Short mmCIF file of C-alpha atoms and ligand atoms in Angstrom, two decimals:
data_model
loop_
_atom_site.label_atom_id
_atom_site.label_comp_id
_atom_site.label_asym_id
_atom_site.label_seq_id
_atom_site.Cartn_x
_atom_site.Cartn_y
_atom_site.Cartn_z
CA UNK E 52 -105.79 97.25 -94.15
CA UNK E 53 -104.94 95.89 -90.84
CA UNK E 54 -102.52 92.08 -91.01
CA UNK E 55 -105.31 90.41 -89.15
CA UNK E 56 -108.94 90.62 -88.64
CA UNK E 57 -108.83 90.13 -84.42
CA UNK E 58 -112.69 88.26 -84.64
CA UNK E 59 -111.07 85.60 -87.00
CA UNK E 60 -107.92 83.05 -87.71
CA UNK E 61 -105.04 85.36 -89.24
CA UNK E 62 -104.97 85.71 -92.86
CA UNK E 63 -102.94 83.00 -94.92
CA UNK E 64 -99.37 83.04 -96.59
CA UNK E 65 -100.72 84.00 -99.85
CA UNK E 66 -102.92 86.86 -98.88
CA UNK E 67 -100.40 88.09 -96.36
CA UNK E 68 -97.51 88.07 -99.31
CA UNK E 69 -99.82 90.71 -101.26
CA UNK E 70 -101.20 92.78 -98.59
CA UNK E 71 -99.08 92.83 -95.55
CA UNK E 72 -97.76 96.27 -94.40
CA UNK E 73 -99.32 97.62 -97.43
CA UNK E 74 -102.31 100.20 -96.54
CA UNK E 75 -104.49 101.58 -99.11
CA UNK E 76 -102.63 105.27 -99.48
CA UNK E 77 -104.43 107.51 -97.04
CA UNK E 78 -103.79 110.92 -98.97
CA UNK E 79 -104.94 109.20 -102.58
CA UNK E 80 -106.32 105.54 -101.93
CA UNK E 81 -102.98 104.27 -104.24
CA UNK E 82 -103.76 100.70 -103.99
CA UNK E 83 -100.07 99.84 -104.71
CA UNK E 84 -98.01 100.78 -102.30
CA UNK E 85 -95.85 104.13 -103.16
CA UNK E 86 -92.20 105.03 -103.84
CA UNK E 87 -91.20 107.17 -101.30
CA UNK E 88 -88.81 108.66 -103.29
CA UNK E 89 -87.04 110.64 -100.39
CA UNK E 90 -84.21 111.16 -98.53
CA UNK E 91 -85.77 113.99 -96.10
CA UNK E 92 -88.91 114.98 -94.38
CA UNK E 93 -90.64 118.01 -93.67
CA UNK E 94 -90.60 118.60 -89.41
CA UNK E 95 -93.74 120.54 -88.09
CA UNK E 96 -90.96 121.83 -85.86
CA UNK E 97 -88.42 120.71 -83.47
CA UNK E 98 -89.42 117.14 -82.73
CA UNK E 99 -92.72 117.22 -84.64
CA UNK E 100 -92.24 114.78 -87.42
CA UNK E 101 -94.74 111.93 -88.76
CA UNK E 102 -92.34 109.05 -87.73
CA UNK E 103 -89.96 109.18 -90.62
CA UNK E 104 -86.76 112.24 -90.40
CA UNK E 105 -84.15 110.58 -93.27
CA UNK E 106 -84.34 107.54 -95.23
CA UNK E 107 -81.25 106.11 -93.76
CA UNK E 108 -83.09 105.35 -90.85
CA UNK E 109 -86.43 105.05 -92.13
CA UNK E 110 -88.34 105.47 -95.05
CA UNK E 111 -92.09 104.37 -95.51
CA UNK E 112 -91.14 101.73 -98.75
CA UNK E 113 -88.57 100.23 -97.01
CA UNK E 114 -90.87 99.68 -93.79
CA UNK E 115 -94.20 98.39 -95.76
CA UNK E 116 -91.44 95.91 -97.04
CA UNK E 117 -89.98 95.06 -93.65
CA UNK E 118 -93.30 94.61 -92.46
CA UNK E 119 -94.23 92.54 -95.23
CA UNK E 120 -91.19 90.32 -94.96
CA UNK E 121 -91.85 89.80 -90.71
CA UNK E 122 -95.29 88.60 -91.14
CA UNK E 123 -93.92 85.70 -94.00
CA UNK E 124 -91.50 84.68 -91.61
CA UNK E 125 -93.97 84.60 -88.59
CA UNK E 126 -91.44 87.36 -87.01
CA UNK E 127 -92.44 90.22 -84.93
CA UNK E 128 -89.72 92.60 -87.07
CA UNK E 129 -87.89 93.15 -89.86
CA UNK E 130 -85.38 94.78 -90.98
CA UNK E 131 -84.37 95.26 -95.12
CA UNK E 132 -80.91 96.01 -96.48
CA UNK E 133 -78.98 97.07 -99.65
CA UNK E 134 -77.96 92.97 -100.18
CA UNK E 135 -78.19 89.70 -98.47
CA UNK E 136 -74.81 90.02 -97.07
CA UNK E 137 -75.41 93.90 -95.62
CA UNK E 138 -77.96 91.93 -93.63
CA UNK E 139 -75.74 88.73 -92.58
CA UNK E 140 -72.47 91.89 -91.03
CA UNK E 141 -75.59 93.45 -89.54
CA UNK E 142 -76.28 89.97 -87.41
CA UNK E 143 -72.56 89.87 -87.14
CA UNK E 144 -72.35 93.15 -85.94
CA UNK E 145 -73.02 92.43 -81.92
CA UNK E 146 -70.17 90.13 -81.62
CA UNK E 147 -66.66 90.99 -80.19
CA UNK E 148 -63.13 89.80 -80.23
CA UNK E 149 -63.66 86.72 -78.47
CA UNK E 150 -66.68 85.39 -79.43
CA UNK E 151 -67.63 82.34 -81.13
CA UNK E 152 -69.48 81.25 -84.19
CA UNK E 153 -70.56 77.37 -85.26
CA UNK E 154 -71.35 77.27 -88.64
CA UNK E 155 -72.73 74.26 -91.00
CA UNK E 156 -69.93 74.07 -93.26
CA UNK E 157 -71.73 74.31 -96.39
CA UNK E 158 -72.34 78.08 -97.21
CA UNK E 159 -72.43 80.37 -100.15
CA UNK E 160 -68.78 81.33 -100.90
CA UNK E 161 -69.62 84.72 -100.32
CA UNK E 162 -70.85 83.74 -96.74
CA UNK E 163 -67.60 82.11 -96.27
CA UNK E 164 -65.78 84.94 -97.37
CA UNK E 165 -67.22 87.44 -95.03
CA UNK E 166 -66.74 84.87 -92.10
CA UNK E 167 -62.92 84.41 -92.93
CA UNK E 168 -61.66 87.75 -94.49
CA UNK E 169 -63.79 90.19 -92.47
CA UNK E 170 -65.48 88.87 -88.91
CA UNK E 171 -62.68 86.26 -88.06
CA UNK E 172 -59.47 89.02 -88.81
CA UNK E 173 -61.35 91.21 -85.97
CA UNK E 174 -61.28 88.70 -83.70
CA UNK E 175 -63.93 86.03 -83.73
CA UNK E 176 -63.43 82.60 -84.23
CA UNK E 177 -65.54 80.25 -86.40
CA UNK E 178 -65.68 76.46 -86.55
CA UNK E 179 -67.37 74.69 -88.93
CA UNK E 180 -69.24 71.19 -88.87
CA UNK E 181 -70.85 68.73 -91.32
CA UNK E 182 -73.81 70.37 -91.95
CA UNK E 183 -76.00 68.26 -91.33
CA UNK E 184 -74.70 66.26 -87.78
CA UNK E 185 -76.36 68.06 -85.59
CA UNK E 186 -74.37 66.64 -82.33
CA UNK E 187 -71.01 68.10 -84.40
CA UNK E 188 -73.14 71.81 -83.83
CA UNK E 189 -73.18 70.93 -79.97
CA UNK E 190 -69.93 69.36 -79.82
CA UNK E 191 -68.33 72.50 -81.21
CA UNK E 192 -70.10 74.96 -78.69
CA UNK E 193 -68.22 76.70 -76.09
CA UNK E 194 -68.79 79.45 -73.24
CA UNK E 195 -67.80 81.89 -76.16
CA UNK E 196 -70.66 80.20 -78.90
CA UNK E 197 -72.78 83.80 -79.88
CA UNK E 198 -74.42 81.83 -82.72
CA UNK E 199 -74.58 78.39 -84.83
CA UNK E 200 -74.98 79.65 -88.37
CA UNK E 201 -76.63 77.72 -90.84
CA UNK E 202 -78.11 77.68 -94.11
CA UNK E 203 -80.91 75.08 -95.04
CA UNK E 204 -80.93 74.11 -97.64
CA UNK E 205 -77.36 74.61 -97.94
CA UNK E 206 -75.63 76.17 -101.05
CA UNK E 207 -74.96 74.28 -103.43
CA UNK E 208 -74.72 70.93 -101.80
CA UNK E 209 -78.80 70.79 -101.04
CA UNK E 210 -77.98 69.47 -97.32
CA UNK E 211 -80.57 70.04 -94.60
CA UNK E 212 -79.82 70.83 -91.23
CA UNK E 213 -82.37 70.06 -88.65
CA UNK E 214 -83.65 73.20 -87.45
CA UNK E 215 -85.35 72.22 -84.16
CA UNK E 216 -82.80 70.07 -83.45
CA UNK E 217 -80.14 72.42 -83.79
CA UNK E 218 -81.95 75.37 -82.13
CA UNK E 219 -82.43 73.07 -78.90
CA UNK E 220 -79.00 72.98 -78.70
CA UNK E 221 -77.45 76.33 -79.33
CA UNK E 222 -79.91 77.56 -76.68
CA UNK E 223 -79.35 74.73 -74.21
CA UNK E 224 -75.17 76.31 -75.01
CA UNK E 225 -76.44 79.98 -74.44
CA UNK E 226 -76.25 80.47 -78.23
CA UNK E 227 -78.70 81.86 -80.53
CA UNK E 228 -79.59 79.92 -83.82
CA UNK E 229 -79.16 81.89 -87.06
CA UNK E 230 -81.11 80.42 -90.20
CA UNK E 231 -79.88 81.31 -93.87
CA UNK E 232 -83.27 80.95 -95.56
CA UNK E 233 -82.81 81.98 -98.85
CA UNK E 234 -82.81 79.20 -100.68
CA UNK E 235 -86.23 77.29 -99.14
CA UNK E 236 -87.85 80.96 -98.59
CA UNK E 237 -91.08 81.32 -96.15
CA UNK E 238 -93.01 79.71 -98.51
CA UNK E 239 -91.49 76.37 -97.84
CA UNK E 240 -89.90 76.71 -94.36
CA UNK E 241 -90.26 78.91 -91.68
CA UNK E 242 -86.66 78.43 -89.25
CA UNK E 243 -88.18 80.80 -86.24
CA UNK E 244 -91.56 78.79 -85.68
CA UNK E 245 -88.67 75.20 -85.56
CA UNK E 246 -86.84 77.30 -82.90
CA UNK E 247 -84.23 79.64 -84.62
CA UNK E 248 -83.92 82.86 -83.24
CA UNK E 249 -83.01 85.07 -86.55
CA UNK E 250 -84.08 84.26 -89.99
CA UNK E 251 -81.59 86.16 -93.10
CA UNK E 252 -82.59 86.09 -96.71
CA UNK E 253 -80.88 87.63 -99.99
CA UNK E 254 -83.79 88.88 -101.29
CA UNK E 255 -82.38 88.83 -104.62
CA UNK E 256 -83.41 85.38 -105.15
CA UNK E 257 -86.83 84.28 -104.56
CA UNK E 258 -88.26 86.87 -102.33
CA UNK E 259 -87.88 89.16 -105.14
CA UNK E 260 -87.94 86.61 -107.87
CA UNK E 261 -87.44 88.43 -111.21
CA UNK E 262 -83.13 88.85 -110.69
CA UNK E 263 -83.71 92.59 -111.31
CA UNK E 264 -82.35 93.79 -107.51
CA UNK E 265 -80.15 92.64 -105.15
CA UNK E 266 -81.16 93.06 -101.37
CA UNK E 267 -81.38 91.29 -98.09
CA UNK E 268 -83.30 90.89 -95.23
CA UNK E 269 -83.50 89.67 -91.83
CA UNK E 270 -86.37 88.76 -89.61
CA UNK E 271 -86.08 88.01 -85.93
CA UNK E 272 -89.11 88.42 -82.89
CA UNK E 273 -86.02 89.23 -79.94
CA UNK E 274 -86.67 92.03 -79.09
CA UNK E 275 -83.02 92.92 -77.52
CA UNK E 276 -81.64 91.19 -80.67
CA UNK E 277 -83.78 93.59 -82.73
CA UNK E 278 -82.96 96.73 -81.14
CA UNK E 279 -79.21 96.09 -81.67
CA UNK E 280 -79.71 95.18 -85.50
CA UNK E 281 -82.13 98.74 -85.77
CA UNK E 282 -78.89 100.45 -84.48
CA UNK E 283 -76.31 98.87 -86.94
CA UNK E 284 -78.52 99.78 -89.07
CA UNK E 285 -78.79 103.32 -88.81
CA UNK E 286 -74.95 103.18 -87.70
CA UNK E 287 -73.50 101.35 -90.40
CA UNK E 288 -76.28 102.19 -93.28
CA UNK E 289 -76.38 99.75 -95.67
CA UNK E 290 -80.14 100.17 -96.68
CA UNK E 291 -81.92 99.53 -99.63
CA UNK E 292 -83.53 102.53 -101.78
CA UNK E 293 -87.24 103.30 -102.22
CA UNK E 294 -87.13 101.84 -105.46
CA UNK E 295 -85.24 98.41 -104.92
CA UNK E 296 -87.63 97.71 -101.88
CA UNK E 297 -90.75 98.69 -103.84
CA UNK E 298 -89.42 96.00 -106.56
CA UNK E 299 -88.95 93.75 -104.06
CA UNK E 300 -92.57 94.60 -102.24
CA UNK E 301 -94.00 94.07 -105.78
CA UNK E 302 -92.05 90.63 -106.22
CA UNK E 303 -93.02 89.10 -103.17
CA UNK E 304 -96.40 89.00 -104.19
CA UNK E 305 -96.33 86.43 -106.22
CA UNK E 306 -93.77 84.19 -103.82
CA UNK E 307 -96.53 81.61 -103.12
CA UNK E 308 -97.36 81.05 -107.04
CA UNK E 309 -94.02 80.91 -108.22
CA UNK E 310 -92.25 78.39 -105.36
CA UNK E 311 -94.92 76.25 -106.28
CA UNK E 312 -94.13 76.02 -109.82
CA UNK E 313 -90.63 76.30 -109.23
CA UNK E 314 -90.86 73.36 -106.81
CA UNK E 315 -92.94 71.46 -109.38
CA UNK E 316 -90.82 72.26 -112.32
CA UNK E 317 -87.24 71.27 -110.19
CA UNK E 318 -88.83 67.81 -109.21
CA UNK E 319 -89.19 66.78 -113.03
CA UNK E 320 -85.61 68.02 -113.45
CA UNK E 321 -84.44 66.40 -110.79
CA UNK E 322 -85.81 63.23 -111.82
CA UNK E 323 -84.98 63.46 -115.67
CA UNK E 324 -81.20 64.04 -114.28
CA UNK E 325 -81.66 60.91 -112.03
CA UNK E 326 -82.03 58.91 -115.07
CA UNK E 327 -79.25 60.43 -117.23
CA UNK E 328 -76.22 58.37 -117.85
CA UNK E 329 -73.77 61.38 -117.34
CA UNK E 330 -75.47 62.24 -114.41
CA UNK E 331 -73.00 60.72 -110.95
CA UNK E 332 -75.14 61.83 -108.68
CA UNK E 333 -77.88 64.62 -108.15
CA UNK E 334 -78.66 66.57 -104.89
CA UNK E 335 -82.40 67.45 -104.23
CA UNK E 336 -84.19 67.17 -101.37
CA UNK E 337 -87.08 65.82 -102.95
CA UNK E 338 -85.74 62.86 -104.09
CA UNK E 339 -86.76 59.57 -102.06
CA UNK E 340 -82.86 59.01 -102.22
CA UNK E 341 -81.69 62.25 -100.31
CA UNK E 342 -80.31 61.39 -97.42
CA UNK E 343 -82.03 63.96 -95.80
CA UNK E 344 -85.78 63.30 -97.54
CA UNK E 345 -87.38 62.47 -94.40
CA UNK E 346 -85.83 65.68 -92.83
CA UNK E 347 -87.10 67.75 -95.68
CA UNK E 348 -90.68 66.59 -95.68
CA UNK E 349 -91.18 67.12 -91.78
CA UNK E 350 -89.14 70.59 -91.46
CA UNK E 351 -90.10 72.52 -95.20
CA UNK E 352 -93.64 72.68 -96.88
CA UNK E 353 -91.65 72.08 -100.06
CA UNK E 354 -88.45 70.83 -101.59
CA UNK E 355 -87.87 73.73 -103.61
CA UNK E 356 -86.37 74.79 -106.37
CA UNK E 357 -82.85 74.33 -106.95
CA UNK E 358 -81.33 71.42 -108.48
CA UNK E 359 -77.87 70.29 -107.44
CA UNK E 360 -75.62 67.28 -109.71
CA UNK E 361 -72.62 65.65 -110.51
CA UNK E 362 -71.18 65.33 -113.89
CA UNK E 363 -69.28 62.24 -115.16
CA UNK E 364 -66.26 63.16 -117.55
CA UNK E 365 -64.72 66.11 -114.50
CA UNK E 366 -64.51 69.92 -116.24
CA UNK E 367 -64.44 68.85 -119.56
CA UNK E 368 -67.79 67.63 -119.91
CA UNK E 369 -68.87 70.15 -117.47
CA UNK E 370 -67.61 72.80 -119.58
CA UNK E 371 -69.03 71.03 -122.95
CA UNK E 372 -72.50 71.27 -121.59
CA UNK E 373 -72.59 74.70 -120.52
CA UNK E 374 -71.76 75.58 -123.78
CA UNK E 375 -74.79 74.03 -125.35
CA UNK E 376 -77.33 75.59 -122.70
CA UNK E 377 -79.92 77.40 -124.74
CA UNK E 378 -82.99 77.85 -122.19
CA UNK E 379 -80.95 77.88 -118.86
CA UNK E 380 -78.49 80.80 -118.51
CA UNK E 381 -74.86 80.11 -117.44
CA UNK E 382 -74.68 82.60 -114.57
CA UNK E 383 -74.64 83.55 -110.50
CA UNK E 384 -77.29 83.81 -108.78
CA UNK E 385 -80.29 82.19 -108.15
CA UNK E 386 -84.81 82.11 -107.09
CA UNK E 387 -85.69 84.14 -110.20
CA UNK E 388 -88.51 83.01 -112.86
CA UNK E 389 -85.92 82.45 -115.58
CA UNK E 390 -83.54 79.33 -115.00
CA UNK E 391 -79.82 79.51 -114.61
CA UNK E 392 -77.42 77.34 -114.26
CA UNK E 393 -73.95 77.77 -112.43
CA UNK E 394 -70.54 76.39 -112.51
CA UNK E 395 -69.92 76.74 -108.17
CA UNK E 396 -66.38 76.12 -108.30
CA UNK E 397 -65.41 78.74 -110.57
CA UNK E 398 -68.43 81.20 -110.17
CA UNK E 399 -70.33 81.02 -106.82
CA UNK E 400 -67.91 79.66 -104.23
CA UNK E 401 -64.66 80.48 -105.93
CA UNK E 402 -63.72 82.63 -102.78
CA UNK E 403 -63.42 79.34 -101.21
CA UNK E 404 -59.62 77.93 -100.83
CA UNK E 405 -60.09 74.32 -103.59
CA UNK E 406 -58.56 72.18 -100.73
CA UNK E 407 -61.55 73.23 -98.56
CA UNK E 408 -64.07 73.79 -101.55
CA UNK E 409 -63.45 69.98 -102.82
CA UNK E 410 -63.01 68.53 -99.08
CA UNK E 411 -66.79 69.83 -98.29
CA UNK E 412 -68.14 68.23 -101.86
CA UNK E 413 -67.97 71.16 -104.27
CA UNK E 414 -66.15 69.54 -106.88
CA UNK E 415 -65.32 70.97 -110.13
CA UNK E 416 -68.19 68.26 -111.95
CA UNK E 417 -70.61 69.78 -109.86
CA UNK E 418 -72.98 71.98 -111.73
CA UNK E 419 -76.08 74.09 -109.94
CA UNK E 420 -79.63 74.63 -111.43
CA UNK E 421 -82.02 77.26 -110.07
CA UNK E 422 -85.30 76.12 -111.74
CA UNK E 423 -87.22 78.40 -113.20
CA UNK E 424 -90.79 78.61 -114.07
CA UNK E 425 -90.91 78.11 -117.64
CA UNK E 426 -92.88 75.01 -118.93
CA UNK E 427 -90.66 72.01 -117.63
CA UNK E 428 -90.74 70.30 -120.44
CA UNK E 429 -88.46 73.12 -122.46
CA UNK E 430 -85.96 72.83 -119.49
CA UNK E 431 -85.42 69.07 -120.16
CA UNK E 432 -85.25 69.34 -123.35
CA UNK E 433 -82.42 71.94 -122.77
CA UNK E 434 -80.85 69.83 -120.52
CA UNK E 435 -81.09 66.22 -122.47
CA UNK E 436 -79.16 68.08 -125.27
CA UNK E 437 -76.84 69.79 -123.62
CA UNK E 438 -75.30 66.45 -121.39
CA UNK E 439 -76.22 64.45 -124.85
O1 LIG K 696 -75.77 88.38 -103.03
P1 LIG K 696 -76.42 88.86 -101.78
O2 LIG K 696 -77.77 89.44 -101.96
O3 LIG K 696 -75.52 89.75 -100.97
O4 LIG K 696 -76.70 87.57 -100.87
C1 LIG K 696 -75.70 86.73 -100.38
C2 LIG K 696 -76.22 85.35 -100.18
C3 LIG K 696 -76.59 84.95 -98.89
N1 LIG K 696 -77.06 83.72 -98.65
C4 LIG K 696 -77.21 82.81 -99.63
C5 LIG K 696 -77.74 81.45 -99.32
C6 LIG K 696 -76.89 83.15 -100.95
O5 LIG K 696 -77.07 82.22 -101.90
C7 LIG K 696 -76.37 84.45 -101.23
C8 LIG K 696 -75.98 84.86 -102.61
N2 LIG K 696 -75.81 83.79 -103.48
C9 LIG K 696 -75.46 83.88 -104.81
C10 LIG K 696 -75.24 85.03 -105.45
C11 LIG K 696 -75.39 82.59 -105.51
O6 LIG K 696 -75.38 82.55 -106.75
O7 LIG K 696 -75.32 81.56 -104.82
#
């Protein structure tokens, strides 16, 4: 089956999550998509081949999902990888001693890591700004800016950046705009039709949705951009198997079902926690109260589903609550049907100095909910005894 019939408008999000890249099997008629299983393939002779040679550069499961994963984003490629931060050195992989990143200054630790440990030790330099004052992103850009980096929503602080916004202003600096979409997904937000110019996920979260792989992606339509990232990719080889990408292919699916619920289901949490005496503060873009509500309902189709808040009492309340989670798992990670709850200081963003951690808002009260999809009113039960 072809993306789009040419006579009519292209299909729609939902249709396009179950069918894109994903041909009825022209040797069987598998309906599902297959597990190429391989690492080789048979050559005709010298130079005859059917478009695939070894699954480090190519393999048919990994491209239905790449395919699959463009046409969410409203990208012209895609390119899949063995986790969300294979894909984020991949992006990094075209810059040089020298060279300049701007990036929002709330991240996933692991983000952070990779930007201080790794990219800035070989010679680039990164500056970070509030996330969300888009003149700090232009302030910060010089004749050495390669890209602003940003994740929206961040993680775990639930700040927007404006993507538009933002994007006018790397480009107007000869930068290129990199979106971290992972937590809003393409569902709710799609960063390259605002402007950005490459879109990363972890596809462990919600792309794949069941926390049963961990993967990454990234999605661009430049063309130049693209060819570099195919090369890095072969080069450097940090692709998923057959199998993880056919999870995720089969996950993805069901991405427009789920972020509803999961949207629907973190709004009732978020509320219940507005409410709650031990509750200081709680971070979700959904809430009239975010400063960045009017943001979130003119950039993202959704608020999504994770649920950010502040404890009263500091750790030892935190750490009394945790213990009395029966529904929500204490644990990393996050966009899965089941819900989990995590501790960022100590778990998520513990690669993050404290000084710097606590200075950006990450305080050790702070506890982060990825809402799942069971019936909302067994997650606030959950939660009213556990902070009870
Ligand atoms: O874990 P990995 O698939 O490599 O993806 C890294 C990553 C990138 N971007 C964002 C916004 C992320 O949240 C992550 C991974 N985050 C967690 C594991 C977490 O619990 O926050």
């Amino acid at each position: 089956m072809s993306n789009q019939r040419h006579t009519e408008r292209p299909m729609a999000f939902a249709t396009r999550a179950i069918h894109a890249g994903q041909p009825a099997d022209p040797t069987t008629g598998a309906t599902i998509f297959p597990i190429y299983q391989t690492s080789t393939y048979t050559q005709a002779g010298l130079g005859e081949n059917k478009g695939f040679e070894y699954s480090r550069s190519g393999n048919p499961t990994r491209a239905a999902l790449e395919t699959c994963l463009a046409s969410l984003e409203g990208a012209q490629f895609g390119l899949a990888f063995a986790s969300g931060l294979a894909a984020e050195t991949c992006i990094l992989s075209v810059l040089r001693p020298g060279d300049h990143i701007v990036a929002g200054d709330d991240l996933y630790g692991g983000t952070y890591r990779l930007f201080e440990r790794v990219v800035r030790p070989m010679g680039v330099e990164i500056t970070y700004v509030p996330a969300r004052d888009t003149a700090a992103y232009q302030q910060a850009l010089t004749s050495q800016t390669k890209y602003i980096w940003a994740e929206t929503p961040t993680n775990p602080l639930l700040t927007l950046v404006d993507i538009a916004a933002v994007a006018e202003a790397a480009h107007a600096g000869g930068a290129q705009l990199v979106v971290d979409n992972t937590f809003a997904t393409p569902y709710f937000q799609r960063p390259l039709e605002l402007g950005a110019d490459v879109v990363i996920h972890s596809t462990t979260k919600y792309i794949n949705g069941h926390s049963d792989v961990v993967g990454g992606a990234l999605m661009t339509s430049n063309a130049e951009l693209f060819e570099a990232y195919t090369f890095y990719q072969n080069a450097a080889g940090g692709v998923p198997g057959a199998f993880d990408a056919w999870l995720v292919l089969r996950g993805v699916k069901t991405l427009a079902v789920r972020m509803r619920q999961h949207a629907e289901n973190a709004m009732a949490v978020a509320q219940f926690l507005s409410e709650h005496p031990k509750v200081r503060a709680v971070y979700y873009p959904g809430l009239a109260n975010h400063p960045d509500h009017a943001l979130a309902t003119r950039q993202m189709h959704g608020y999504g589903g994770m649920v950010s808040f502040d404890m009263k009492g500091g750790l030892p309340a935190v750490k009394r609550a945790v213990k009395r989670l029966r529904v929500f798992a204490l644990a990393e990670s996050l966009g899965g049907i089941e819900s989990l709850c995590c501790h960022p200081a100590s778990m998520t963003h513990a690669s993050i100095p404290q000084e710097v951690r606590e200075a950006r808002g990450v305080t050790d009260s702070l506890l982060r909910l990825s809402v799942g999809i069971e019936d909302a009113r067994d997650l606030i039960a959950d939660l009213k005894d556990a902070l009870d």
